[in-house]
Short mmCIF file of C-alpha atoms (C1' of nucleotides) in Angstrom, two decimals:
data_model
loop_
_atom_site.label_atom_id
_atom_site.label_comp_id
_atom_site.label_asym_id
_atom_site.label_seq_id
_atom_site.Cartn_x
_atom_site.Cartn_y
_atom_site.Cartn_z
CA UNK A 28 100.63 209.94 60.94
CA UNK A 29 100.96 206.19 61.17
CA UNK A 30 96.87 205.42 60.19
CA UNK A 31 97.48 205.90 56.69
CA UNK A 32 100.74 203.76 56.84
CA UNK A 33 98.40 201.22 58.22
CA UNK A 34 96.13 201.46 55.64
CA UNK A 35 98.15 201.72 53.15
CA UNK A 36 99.82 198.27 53.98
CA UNK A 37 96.74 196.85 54.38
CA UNK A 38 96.13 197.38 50.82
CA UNK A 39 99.40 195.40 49.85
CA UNK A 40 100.86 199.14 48.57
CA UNK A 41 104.41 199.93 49.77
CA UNK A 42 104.83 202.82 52.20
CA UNK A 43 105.76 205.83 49.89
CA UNK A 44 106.53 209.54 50.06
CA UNK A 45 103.65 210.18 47.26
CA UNK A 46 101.41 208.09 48.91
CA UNK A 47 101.48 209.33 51.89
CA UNK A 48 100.97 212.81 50.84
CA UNK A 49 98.29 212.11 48.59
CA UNK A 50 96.34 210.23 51.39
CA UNK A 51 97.03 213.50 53.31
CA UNK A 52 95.71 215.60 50.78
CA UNK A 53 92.77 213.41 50.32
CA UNK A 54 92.19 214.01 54.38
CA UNK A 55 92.79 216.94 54.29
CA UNK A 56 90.20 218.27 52.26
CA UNK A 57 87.47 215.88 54.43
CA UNK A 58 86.32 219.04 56.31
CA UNK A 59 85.38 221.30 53.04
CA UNK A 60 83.75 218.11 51.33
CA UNK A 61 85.99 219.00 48.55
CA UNK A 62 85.76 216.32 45.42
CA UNK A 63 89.45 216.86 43.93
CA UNK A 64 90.34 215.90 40.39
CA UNK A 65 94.01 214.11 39.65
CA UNK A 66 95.14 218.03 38.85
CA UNK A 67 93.75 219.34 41.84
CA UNK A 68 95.73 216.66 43.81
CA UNK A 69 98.72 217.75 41.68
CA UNK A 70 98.52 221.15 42.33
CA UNK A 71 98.31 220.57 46.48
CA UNK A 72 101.11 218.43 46.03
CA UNK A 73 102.81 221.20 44.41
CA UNK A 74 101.87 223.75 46.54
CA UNK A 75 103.54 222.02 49.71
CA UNK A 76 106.45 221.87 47.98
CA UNK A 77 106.76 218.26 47.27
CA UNK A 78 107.90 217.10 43.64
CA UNK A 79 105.73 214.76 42.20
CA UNK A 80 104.81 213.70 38.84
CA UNK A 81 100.88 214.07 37.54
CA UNK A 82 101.51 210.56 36.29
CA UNK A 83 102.19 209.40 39.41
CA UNK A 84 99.12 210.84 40.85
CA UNK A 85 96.87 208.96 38.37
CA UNK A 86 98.82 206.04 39.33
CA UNK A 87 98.82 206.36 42.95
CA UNK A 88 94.46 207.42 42.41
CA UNK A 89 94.14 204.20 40.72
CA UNK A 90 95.68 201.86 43.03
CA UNK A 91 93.82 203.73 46.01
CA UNK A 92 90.71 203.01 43.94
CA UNK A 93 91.27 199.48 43.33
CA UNK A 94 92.21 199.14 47.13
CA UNK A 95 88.83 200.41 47.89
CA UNK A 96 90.56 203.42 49.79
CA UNK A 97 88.96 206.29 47.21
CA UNK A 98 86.16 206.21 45.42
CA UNK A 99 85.97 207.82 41.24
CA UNK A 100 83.10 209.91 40.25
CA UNK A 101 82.34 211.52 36.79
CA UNK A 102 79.60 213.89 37.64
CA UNK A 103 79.30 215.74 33.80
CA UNK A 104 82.71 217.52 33.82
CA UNK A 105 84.19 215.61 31.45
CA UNK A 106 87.25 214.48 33.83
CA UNK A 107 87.34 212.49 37.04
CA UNK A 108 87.16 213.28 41.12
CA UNK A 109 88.17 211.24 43.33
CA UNK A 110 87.26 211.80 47.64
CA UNK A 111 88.11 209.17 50.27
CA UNK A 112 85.88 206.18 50.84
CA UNK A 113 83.94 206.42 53.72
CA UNK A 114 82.27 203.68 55.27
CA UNK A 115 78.94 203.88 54.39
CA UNK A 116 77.99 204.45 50.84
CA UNK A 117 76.30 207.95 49.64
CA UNK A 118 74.84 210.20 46.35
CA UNK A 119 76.06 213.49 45.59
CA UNK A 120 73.85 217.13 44.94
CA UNK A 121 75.65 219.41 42.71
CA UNK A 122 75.64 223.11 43.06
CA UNK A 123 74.94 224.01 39.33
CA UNK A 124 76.04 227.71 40.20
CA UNK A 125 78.68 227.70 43.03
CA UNK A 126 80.02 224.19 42.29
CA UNK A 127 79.60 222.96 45.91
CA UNK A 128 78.67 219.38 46.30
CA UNK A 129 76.72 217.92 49.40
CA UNK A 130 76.54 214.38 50.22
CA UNK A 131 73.60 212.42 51.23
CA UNK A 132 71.57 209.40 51.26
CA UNK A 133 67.89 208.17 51.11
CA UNK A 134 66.76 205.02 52.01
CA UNK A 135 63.30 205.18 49.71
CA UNK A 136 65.71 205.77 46.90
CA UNK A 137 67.73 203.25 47.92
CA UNK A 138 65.15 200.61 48.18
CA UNK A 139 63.44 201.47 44.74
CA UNK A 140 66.56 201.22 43.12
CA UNK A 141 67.15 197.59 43.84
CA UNK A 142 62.94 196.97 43.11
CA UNK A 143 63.52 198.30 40.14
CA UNK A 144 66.61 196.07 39.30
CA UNK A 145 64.93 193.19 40.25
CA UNK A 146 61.93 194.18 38.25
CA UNK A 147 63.82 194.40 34.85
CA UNK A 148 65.19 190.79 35.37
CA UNK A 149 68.74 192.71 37.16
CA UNK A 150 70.81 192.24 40.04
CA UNK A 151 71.83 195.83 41.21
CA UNK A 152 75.69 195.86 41.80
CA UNK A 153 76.16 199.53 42.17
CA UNK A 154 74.69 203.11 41.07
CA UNK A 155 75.50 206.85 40.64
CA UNK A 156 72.91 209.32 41.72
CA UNK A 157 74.21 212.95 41.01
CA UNK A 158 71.10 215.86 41.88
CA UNK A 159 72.05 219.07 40.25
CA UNK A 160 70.44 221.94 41.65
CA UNK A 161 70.51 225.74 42.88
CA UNK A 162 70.43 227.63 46.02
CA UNK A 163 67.03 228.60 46.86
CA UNK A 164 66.36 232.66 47.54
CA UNK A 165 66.04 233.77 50.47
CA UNK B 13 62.18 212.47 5.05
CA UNK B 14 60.37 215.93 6.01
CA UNK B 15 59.99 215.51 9.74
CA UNK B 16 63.96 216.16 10.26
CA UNK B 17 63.82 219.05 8.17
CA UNK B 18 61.18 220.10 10.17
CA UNK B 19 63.16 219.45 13.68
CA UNK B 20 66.45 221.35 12.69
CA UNK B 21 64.87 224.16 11.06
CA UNK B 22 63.12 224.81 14.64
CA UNK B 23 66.68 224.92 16.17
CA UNK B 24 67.40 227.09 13.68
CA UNK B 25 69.92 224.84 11.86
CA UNK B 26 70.53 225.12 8.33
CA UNK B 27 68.97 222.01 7.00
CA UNK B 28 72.12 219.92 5.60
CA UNK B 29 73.42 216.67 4.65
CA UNK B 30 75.50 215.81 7.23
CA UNK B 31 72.51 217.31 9.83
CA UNK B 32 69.91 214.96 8.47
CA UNK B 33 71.97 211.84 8.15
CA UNK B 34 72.82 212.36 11.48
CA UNK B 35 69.80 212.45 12.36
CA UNK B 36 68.52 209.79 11.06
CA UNK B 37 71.28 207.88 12.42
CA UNK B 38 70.25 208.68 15.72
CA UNK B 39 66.55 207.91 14.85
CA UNK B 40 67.68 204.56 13.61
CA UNK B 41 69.30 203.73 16.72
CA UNK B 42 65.91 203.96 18.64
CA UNK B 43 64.73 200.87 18.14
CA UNK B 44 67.47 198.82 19.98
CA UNK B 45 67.68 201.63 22.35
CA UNK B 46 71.62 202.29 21.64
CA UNK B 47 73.13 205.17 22.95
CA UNK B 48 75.75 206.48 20.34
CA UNK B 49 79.28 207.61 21.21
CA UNK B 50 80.35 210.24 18.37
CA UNK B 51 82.42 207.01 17.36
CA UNK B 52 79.56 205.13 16.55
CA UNK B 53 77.81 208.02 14.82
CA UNK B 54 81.21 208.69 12.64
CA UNK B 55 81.37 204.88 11.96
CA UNK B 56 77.82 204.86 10.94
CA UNK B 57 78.19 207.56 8.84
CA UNK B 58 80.86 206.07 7.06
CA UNK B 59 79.44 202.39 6.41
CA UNK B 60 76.34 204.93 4.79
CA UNK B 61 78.75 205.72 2.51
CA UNK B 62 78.83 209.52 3.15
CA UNK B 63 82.40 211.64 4.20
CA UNK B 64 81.41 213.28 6.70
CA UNK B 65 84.28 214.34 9.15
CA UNK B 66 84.63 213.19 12.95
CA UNK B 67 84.71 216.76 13.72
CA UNK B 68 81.50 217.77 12.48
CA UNK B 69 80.07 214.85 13.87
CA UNK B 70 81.07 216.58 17.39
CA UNK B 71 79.71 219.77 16.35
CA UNK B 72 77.10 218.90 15.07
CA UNK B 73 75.79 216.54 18.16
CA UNK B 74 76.77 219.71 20.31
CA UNK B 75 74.46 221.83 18.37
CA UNK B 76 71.57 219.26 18.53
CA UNK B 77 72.20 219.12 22.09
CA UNK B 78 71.95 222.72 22.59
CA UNK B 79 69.27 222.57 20.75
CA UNK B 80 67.68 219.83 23.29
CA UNK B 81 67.13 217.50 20.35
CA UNK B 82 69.44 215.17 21.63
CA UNK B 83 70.68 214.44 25.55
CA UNK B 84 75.16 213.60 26.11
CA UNK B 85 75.46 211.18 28.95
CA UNK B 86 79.10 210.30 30.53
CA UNK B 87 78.30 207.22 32.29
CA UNK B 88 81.39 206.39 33.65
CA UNK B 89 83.32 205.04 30.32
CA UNK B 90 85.54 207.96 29.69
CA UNK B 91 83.55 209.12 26.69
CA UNK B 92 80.10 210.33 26.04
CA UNK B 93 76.98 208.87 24.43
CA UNK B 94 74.26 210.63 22.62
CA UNK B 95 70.87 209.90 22.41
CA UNK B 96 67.44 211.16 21.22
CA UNK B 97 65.97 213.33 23.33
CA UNK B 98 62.43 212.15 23.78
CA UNK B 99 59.53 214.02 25.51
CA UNK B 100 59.78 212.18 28.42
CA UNK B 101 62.38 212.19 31.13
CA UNK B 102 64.12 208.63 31.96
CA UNK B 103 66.68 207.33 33.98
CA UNK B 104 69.48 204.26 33.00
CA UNK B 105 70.39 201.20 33.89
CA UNK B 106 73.57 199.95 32.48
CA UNK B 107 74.46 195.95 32.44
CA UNK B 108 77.90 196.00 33.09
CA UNK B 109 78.58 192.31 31.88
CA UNK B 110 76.82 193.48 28.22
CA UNK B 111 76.95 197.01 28.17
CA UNK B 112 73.16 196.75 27.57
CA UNK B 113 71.00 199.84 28.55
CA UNK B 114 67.41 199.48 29.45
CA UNK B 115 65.57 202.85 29.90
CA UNK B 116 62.94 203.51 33.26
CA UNK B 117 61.21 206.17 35.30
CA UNK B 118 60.27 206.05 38.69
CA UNK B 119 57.51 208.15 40.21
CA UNK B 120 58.74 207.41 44.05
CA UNK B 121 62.51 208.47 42.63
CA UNK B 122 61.50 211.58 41.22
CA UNK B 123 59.30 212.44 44.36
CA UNK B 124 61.93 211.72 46.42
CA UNK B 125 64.69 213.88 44.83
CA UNK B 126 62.58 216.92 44.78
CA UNK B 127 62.55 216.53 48.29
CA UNK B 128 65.72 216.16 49.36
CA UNK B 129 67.42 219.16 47.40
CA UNK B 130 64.02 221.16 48.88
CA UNK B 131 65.30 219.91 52.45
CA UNK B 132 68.66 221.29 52.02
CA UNK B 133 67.54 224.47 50.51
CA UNK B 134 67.90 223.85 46.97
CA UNK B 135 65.72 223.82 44.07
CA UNK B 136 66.31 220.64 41.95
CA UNK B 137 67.30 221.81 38.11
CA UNK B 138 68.25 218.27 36.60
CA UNK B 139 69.44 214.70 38.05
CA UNK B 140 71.30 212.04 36.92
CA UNK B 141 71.05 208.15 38.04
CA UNK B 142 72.34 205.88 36.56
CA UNK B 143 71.80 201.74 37.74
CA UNK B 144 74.87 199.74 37.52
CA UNK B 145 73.34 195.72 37.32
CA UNK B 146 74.10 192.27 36.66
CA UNK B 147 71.66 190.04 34.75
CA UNK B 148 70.22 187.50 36.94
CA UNK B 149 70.77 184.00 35.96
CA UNK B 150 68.28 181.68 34.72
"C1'" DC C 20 119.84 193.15 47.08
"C1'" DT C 21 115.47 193.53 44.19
"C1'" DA C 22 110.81 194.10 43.18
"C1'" DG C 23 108.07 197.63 43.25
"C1'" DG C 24 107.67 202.69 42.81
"C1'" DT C 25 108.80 207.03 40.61
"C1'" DG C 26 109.70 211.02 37.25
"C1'" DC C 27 109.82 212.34 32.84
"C1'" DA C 28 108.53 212.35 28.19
"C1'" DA C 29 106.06 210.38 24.76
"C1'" DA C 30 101.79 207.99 23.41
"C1'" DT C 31 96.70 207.51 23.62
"C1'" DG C 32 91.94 208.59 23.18
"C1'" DT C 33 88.51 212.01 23.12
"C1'" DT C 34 86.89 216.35 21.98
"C1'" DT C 35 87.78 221.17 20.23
"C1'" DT C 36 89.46 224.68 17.19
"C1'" DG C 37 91.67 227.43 13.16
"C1'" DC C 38 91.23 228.13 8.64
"C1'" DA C 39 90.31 228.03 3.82
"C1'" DG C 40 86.96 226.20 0.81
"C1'" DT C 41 81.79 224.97 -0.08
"C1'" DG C 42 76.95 225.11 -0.15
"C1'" DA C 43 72.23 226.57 1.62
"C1'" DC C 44 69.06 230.11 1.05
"C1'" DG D 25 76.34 236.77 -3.12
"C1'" DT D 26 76.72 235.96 1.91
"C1'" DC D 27 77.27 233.82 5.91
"C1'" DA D 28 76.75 229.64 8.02
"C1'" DC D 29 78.67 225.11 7.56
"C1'" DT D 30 82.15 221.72 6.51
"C1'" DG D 31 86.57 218.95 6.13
"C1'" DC D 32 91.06 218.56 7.38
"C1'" DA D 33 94.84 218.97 10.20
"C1'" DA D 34 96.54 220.65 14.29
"C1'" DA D 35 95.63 221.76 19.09
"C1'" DA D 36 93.92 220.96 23.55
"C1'" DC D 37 92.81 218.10 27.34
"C1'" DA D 38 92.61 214.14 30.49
"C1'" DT D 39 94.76 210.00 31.23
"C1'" DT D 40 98.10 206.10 30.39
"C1'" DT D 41 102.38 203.94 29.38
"C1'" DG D 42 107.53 202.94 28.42
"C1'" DC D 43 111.66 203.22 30.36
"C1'" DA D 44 115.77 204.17 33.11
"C1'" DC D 45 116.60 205.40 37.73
"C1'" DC D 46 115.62 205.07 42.69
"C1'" DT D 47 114.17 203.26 47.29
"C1'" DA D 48 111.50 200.77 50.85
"C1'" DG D 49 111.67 196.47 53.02
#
DNA sequence: CTAGGTGCAAATGTTTTGCAGTGAC
DNA sequence: GTCACTGCAAAACATTTGCACCTAG
């Protein structure tokens, strides 16, 4: 339990109970590859009992964001997700039917992206690559 | 003035005036390649001096989206843009100093995403990428 | 102690919806 | 005339903020 006090004082943020917790939660759901939203967070929160305000959650989201510890994504849902910022970066595939969301990276993709910056006059300083798709049959 | 007419009555849209000017609105916008929030469209519609309300603006860009005359992006500003959709599929790239978007396709891209949802055992159904850039100096 | 952190409630910004009136066909 | 369409106001969300209280360092 004390990495994510380090980390959490490395990015300047006082050691909290809602911090914590969140960074737990955000651990936590490493293994299913879950993307939570704010609510989502809220709810686990919640659900282990401990009392803590939605605003706070957006707060303590924002200030892991800033610190570079959790990353935001938009996909099309019309609110936010937020999943812990690995090292290395990554794009995400979309499960248009079941919802589930696998990670990966290309380096062809990666490569044109930044030729194609450069070609338009561009520096590239970041991108979001989201593949929707379905389960094949069979 | 009859090529609208033309476009809504295929979506089976009754052909009226808020429907054509916001059309038009849209078409206008090609030139300089803007991509409308329902904001702009609204504001646009009011400097044109017609009273059309915000909420038919909405509806009205979900119809025409449903319709697949026009495409909603997200980006990641908390809002969405509309735009025109043209034959053609494209990609963005969004200056985040100007908030400029210039428009591009990539053959290798495309290739490449096919692939990779085919080598996870998916079927691609849409994709989003969107190139976050800098203008280079001089 | 005290600056930063928190909960709550209220405010914000975007998009949707209910409903009674209006207009296209 | 009828039924889809519209405007308005209110509702529904996701997210942010103001403020008085609380707590980690």
């Amino acid at each position: 339990m004390a990495e994510q006090n380090q980390e959490l004082r490395k990015a300047g943020l006082k050691i909290t109970l809602p911090r914590v917790k969140i960074l737990q939660i955000l651990e936590a759901s490493e293994g299913g590859s879950q993307h939570l939203s704010a609510e989502d967070v809220y709810r686990a929160l919640l659900a282990a009992g401990e009392d803590v305000g939605l605003a706070t959650v957006y707060r303590v989201l924002t200030q892991f964001e800033n610190a570079g510890l959790v990353t935001r994504h938009h996909f099309e849902t019309g609110h936010s997700v937020f999943e812990l910022a690995k090292g290395e970066h990554h794009d995400h595939m979309v499960c248009v039917a079941s919802g589930d969301v696998v990670e990966f990276t290309d380096p062809v993709i990666e490569k044109r992206q930044h030729e194609i910056a450069e070609e338009h006059g561009y520096e590239l300083m970041d991108h979001s690559l989201v593949l929707y798709v379905r389960k094949k049959e069979g």
